[in-house]
Short mmCIF file of C-alpha atoms in Angstrom, two decimals:
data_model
loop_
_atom_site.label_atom_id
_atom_site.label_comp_id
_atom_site.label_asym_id
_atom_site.label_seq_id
_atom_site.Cartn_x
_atom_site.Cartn_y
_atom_site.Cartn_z
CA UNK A 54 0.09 -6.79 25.94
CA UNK A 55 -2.59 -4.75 24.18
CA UNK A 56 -2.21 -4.99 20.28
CA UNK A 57 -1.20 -1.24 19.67
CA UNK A 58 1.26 -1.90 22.51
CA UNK A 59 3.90 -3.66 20.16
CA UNK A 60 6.22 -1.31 19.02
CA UNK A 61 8.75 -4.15 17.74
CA UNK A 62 5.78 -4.49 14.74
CA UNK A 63 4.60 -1.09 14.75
CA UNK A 64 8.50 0.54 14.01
CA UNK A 65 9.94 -2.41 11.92
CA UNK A 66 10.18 -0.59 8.95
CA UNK A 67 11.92 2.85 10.56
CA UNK A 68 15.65 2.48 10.88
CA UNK A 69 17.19 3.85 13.98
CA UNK A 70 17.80 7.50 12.62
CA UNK A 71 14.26 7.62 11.48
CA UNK A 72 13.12 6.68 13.95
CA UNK A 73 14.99 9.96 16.11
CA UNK A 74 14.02 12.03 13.48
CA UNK A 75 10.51 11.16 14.37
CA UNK A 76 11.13 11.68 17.98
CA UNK A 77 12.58 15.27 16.88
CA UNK A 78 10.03 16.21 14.52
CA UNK A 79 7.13 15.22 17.56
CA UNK A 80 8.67 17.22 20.18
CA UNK A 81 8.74 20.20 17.98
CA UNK A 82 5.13 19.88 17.00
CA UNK A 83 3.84 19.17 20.79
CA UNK A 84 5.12 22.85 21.83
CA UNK A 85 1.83 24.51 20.34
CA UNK A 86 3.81 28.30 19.82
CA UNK A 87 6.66 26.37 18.27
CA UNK A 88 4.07 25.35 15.42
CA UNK A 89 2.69 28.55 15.00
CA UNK A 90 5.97 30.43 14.79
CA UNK A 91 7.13 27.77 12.66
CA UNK A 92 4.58 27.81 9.84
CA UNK A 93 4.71 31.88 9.80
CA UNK A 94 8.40 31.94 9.78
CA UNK A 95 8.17 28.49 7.10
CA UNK A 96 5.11 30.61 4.80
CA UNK A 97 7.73 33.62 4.73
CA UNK A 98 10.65 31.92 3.56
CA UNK A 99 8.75 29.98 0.78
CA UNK A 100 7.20 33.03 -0.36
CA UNK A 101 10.31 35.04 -0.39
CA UNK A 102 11.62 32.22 -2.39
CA UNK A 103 14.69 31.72 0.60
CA UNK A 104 16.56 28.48 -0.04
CA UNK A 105 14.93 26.33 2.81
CA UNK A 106 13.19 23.28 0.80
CA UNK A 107 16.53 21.16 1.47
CA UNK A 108 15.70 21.68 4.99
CA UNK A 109 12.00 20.84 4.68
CA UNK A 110 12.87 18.09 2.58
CA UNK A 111 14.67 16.32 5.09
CA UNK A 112 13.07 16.82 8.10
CA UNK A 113 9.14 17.26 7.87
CA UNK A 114 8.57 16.63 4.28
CA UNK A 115 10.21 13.30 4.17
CA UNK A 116 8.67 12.07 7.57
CA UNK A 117 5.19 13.14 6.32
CA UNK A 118 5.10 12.80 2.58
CA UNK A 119 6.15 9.83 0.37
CA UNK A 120 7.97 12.17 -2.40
CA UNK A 121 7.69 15.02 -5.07
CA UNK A 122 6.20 12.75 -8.04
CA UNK A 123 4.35 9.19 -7.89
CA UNK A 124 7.61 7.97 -8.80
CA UNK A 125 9.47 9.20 -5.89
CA UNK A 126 7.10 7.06 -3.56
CA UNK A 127 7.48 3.56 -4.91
CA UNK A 128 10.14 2.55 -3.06
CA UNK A 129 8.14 3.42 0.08
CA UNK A 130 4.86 2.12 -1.14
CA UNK A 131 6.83 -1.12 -1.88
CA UNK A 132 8.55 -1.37 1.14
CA UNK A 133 5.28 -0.74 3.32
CA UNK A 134 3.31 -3.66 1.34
CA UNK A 135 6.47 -5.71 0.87
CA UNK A 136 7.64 -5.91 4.44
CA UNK A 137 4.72 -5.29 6.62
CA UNK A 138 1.49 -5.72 4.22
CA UNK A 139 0.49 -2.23 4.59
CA UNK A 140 -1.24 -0.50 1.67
CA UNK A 141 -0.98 2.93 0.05
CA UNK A 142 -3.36 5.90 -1.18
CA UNK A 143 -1.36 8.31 -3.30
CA UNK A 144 -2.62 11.43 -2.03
CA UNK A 145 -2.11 14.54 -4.51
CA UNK A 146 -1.41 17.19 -1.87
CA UNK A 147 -1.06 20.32 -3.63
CA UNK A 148 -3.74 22.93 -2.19
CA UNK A 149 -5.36 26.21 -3.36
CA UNK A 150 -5.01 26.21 -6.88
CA UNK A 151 -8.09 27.92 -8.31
CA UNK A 152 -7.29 28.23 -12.48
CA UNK A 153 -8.79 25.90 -15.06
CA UNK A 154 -5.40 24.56 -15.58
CA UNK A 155 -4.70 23.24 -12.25
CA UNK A 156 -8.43 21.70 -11.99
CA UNK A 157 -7.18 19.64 -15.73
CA UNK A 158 -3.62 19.03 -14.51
CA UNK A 159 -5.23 17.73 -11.37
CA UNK A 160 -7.49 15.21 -13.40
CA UNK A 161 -4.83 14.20 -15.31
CA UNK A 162 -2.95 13.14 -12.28
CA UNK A 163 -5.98 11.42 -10.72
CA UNK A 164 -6.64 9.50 -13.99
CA UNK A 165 -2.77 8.60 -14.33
CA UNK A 166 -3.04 7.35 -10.36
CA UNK A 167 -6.05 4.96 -11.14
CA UNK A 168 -3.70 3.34 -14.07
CA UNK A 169 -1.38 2.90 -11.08
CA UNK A 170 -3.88 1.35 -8.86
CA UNK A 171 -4.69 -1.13 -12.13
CA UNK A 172 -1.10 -2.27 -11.97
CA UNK A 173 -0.14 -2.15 -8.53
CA UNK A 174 -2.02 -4.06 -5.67
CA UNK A 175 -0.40 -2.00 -2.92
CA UNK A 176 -2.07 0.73 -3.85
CA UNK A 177 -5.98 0.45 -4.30
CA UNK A 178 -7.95 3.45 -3.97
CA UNK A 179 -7.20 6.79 -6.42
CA UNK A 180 -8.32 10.20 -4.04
CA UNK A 181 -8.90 13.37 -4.58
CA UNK A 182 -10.94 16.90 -3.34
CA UNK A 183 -13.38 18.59 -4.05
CA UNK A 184 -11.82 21.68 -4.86
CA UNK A 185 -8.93 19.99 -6.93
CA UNK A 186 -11.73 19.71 -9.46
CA UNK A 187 -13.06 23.07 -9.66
CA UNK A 188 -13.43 26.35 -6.98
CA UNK A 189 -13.98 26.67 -3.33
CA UNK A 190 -16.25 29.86 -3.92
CA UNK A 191 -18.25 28.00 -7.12
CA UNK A 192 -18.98 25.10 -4.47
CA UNK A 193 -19.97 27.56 -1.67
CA UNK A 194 -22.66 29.43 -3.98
CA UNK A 195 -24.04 26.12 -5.26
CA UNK A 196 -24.37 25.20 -1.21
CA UNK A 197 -25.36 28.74 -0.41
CA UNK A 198 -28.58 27.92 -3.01
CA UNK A 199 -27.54 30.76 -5.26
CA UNK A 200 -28.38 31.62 -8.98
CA UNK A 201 -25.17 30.73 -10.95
CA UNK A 202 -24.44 32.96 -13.84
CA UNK A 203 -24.11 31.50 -17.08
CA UNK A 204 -20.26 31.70 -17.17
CA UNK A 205 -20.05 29.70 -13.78
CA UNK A 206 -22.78 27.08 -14.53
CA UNK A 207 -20.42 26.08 -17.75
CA UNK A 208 -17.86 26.38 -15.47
CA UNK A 209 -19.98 23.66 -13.14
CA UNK A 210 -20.37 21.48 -16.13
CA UNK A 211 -16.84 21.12 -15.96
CA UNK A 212 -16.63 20.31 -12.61
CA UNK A 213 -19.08 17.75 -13.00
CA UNK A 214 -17.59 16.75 -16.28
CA UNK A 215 -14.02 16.21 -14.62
CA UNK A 216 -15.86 13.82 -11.74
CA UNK A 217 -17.95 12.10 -14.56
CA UNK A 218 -14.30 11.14 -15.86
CA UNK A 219 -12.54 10.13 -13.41
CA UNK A 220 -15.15 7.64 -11.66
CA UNK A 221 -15.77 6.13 -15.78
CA UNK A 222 -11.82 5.48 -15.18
CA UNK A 223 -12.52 4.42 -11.66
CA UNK A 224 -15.59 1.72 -12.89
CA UNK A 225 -13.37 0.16 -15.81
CA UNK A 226 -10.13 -0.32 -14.31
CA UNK A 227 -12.12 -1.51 -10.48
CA UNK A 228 -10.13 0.82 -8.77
CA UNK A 229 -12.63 2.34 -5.72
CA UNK A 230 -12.46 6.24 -5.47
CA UNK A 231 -12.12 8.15 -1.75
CA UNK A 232 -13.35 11.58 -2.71
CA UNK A 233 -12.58 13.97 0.39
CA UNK A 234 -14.45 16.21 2.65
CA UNK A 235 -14.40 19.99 2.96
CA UNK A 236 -15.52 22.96 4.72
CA UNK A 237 -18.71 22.58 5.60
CA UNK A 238 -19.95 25.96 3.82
CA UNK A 239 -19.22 24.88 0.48
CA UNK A 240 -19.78 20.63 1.20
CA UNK A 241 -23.02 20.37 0.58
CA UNK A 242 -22.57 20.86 -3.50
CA UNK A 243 -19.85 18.73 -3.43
CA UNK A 244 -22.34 16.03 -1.46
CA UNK A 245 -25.19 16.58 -4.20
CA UNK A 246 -23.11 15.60 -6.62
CA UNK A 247 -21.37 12.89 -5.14
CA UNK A 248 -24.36 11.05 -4.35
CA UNK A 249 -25.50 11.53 -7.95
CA UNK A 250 -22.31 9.88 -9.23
CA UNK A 251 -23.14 6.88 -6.32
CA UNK A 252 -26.49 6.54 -8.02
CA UNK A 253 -24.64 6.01 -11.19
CA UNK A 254 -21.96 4.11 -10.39
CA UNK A 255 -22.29 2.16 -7.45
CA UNK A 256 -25.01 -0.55 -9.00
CA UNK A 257 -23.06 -3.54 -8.39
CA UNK A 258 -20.40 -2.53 -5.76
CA UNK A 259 -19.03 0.56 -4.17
CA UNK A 260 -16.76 2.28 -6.45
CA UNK A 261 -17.20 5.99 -5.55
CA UNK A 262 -16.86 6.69 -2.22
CA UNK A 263 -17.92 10.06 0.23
CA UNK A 264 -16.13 11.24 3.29
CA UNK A 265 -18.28 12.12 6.22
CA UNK A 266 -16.59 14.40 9.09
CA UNK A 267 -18.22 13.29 12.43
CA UNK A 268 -17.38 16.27 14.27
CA UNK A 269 -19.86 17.66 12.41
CA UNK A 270 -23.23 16.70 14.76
CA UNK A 271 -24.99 17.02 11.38
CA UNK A 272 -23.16 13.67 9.63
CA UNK A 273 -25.19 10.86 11.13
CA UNK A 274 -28.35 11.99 10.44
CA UNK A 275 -27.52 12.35 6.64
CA UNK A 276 -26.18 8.83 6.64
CA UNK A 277 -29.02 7.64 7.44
CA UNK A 278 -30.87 10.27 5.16
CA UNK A 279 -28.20 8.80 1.79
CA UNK A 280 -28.81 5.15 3.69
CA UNK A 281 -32.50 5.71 2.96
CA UNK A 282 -32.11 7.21 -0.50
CA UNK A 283 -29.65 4.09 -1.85
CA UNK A 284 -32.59 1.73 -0.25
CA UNK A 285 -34.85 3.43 -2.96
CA UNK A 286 -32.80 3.57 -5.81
CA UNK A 287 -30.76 0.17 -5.41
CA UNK A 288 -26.85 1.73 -5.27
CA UNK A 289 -23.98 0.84 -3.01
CA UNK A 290 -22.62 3.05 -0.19
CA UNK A 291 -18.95 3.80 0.24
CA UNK A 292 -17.77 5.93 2.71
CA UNK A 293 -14.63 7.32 4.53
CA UNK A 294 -15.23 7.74 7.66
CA UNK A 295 -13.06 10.55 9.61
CA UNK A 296 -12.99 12.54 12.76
CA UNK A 297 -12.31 15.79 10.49
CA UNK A 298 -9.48 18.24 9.93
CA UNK A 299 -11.41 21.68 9.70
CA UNK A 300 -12.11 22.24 13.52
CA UNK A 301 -10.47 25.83 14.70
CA UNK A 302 -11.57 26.93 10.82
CA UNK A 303 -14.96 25.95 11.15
CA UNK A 304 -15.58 27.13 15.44
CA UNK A 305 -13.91 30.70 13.82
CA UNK A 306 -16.05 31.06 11.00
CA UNK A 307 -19.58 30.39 12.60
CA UNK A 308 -18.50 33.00 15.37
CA UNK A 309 -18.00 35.42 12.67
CA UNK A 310 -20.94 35.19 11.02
CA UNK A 311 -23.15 34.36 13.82
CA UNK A 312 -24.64 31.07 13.17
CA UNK A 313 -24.55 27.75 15.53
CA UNK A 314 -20.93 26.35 14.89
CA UNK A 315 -21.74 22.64 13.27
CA UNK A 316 -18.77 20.97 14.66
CA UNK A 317 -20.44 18.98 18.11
CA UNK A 318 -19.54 20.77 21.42
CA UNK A 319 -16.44 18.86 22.87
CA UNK A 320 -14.50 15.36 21.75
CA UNK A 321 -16.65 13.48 23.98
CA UNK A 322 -19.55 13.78 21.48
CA UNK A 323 -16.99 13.51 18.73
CA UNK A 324 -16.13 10.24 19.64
CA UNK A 325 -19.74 9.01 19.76
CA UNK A 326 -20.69 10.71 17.16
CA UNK A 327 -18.01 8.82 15.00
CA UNK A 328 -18.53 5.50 16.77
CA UNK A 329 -22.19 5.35 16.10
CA UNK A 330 -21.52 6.31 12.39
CA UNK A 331 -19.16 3.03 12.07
CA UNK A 332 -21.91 1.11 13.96
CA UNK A 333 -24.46 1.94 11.44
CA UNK A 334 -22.60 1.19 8.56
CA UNK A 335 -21.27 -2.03 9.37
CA UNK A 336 -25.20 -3.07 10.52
CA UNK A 337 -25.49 -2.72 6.73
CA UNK A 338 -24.38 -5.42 4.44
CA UNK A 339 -24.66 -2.41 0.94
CA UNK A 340 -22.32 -0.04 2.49
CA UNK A 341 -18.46 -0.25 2.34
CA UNK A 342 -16.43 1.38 5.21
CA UNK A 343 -12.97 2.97 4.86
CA UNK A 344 -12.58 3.96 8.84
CA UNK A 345 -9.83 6.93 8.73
CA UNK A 346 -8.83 6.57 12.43
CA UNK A 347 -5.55 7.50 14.84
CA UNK A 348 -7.87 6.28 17.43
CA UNK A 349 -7.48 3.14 18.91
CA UNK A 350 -10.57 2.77 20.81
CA UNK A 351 -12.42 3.25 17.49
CA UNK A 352 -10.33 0.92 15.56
CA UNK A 353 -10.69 -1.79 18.44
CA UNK A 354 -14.71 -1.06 17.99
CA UNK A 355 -14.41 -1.84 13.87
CA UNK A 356 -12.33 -5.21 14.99
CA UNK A 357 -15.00 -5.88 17.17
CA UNK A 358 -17.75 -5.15 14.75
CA UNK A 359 -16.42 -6.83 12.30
CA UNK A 360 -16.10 -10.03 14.64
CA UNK A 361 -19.79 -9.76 15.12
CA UNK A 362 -21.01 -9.34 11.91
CA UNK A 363 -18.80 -12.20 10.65
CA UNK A 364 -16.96 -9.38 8.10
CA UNK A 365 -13.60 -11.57 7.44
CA UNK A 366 -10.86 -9.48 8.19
CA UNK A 367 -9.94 -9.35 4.34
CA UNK A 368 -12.91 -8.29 3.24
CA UNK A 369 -12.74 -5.44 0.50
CA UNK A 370 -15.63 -3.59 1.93
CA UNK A 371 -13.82 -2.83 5.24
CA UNK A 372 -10.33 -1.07 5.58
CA UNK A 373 -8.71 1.12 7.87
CA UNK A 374 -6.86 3.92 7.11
CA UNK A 375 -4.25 5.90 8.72
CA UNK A 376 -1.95 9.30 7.75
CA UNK A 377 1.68 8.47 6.72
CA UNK A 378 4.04 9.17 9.55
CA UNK A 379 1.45 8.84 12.15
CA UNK A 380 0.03 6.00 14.05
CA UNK A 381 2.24 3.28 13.12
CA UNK A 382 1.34 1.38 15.99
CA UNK A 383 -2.38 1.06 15.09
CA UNK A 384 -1.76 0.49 11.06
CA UNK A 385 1.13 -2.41 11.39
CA UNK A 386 -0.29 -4.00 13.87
CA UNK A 387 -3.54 -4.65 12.69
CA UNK A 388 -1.96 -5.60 9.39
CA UNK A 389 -0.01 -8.16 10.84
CA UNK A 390 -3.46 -9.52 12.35
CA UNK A 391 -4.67 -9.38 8.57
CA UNK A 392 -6.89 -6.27 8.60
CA UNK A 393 -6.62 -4.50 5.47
CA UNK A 394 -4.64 -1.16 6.03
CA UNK A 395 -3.73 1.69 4.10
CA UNK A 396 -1.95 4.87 4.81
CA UNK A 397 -2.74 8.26 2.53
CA UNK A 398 0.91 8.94 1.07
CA UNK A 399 0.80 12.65 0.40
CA UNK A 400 2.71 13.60 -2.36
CA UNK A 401 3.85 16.83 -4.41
CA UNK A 402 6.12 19.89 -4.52
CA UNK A 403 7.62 20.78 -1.60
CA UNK A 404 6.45 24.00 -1.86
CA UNK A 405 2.96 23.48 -2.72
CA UNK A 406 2.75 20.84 -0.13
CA UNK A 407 3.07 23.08 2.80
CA UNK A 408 -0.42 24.33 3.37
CA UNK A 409 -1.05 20.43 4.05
CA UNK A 410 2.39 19.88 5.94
CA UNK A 411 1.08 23.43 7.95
CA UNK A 412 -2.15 21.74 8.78
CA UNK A 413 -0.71 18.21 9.59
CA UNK A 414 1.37 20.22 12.22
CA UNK A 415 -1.26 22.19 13.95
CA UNK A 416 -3.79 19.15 13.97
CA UNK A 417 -1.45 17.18 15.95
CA UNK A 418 -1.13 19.82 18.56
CA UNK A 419 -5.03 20.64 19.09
CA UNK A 420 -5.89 16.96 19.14
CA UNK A 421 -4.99 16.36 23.38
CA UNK A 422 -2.46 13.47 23.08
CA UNK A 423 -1.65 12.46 19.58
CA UNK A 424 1.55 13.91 19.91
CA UNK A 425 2.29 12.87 23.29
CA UNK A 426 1.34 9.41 22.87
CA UNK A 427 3.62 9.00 19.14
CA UNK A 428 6.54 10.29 21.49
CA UNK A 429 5.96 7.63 24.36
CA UNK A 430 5.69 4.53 21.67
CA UNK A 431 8.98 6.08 20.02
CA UNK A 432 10.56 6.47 23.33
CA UNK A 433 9.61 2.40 24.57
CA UNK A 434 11.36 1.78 21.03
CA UNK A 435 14.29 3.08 21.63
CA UNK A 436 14.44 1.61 24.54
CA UNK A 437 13.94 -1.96 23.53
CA UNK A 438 16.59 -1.83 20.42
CA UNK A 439 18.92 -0.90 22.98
CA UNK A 440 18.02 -3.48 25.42
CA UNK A 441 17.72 -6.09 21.99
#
């Protein structure tokens, strides 16, 4: 048996209605008009405040998501590390907000995570995005290479401030900080920056940490560009390493406006794309890897790696990383081998969680065989509890 073949590991912690609740919840999402109908019809009854969060809450929500507060996932953070040595990344899931207010609530909640992380082992890495800590459109002019006004470069200072913050947090307490990826039209600002706050931060060990998106054909090249750059000016690398989640956005958007699309031209490339980028890294004793994978021929490559780079499989510069409520076969299993594993534990109001819920959905459906493949593991489950 192949590792990601044992369900018995990968399922332990689902009881038997969760685990049909998952079957449900997959069938629904592999019929791709189903989705689409269902996040119209699911947009229109939040927004003509229609009593269907009960209903989200218990299906979805609950499968997907850890809770409403950081409180509300303990007892799911401690039953992942207790009983199958599987870590969590609070993930603050809440989406478009564009006011001051929400950019300082947001920091608040980032800084009260990292105490968190200080206390708890299970959960070792504080997140966040971009655009939690200031606007989408202020990033996109800064990557556009446009004059900022003198309102929006105090506003920048803000931004900046807000990151200079949370990674001083991040530094004194040693808790490492995963700091997502975007759209590509506003990422480069958000890049800048980051790698200014690696410069400053990551002298003795990677603290703050980028994501690059390797369907982007563009991402490997500036690895090796920010590779090149640390070399010179003696900092630590850390970096998430993804597939991405932007794809249909991104293909629309450069058809629109007429330039090359940057995401590469099928999942072929993709694939090698995000293969070489793990290859690279782990060549390279000053970077730290956090591989974000549902793929299992990628997370066989980092085992592999690993193996021949004599990286012990406990090492704190190496983890893999997978969504809660997806891919339980790859994250238990290689915990139980002693890989460190983590799963990003959305969290939030059910109602301001359901842009990410929306896109969780739809990315399961364009990605050929996630969905089919979670529904064959749950159905060889079922089968062997009934044969047990």
């Amino acid at each position: 048996m192949k590792l990601f073949d044992n369900t018995k590991v990968a399922f332990a912690l689902k009881s038997d209605s969760q685990l049909e609740r998952a079957y449900f919840l997959f069938k629904m999402i592999q019929s791709q008009p189903m989705v689409k109908i269902g996040s119209v019809v699911t947009n229109f009854a939040l927004k003509a405040h229609l009593p269907i969060e009960g209903l989200i809450r218990s299906t979805v929500f609950d499968h997907f998501c850890g809770g409403v507060t950081e409180e509300d996932c303990l007892p799911i953070i401690d039953n992942m590390y207790s009983n199958g040595n599987v870590h969590s990344v609070l993930d603050y899931s809440v989406e478009g907000q564009d006011k001051e207010v929400s950019f300082d609530g947001a920091l608040e909640k980032i800084l009260k995570i990292i105490n968190f992380c200080e206390e708890k082992k299970s959960i070792p890495f504080a997140v966040f995005k971009p655009t939690g800590f200031g606007r989408f459109a202020l990033y996109q002019k800064i990557t556009e290479g446009k004059k900022l006004t003198e309102e929006e470069q105090a506003e920048w200072n803000r931004v900046q401030d807000r990151y200079h913050k949370v990674c001083k947090a991040a530094v004194k307490k040693d808790v490492p900080l995963l700091i997502d990826a975007e759209e590509s039209w506003m990422q480069k600002a958000a890049d800048e920056l980051i790698e200014d706050l690696m410069e400053t931060y990551n002298k003795e060990k990677a603290i703050v940490f980028n994501t690059l998106q390797m369907y982007r054909h563009d991402r490997l090249e500036y690895l090796k560009a920010l590779h090149q750059k640390a070399h010179q000016k003696e900092f630590y690398i850390g970096m998430k390493v993804v597939r991405g989640a932007y794809m249909e956005k991104e293909r629309e958007r450069a058809k629109e406006k007429g330039y090359p699309s940057p995401i590469c031209e099928n999942k072929a490339a993709t694939d090698t794309n995000y293969d070489k980028a793990i290859q690279y890294m782990m060549e390279h004793p000053k970077m730290a890897l956090f591989a974000g994978t549902h793929n299992e021929e990628s997370s066989y490559l980092v085992m592999d790696l690993a193996n021949k780079y004599n990286i012990k499989k406990n090492d704190k510069k190496l983890w893999f990383g997978q969504l809660f409520g997806m891919s339980d076969h790859i994250s238990y299993n290689l915990a139980n081998q002693g890989y460190n594993v983590a799963k990003y534990l959305p969290f939030g109001p059910v109602r301001d969680v359901m842009p990410y819920l929306i896109r969780r959905a739809e990315e399961n459906t364009s990605v050929a065989g996630q969905t089919s493949r979670e529904l064959n593991l749950i159905k060889i489950e079922r089968k062997r509890r009934k044969l047990e």
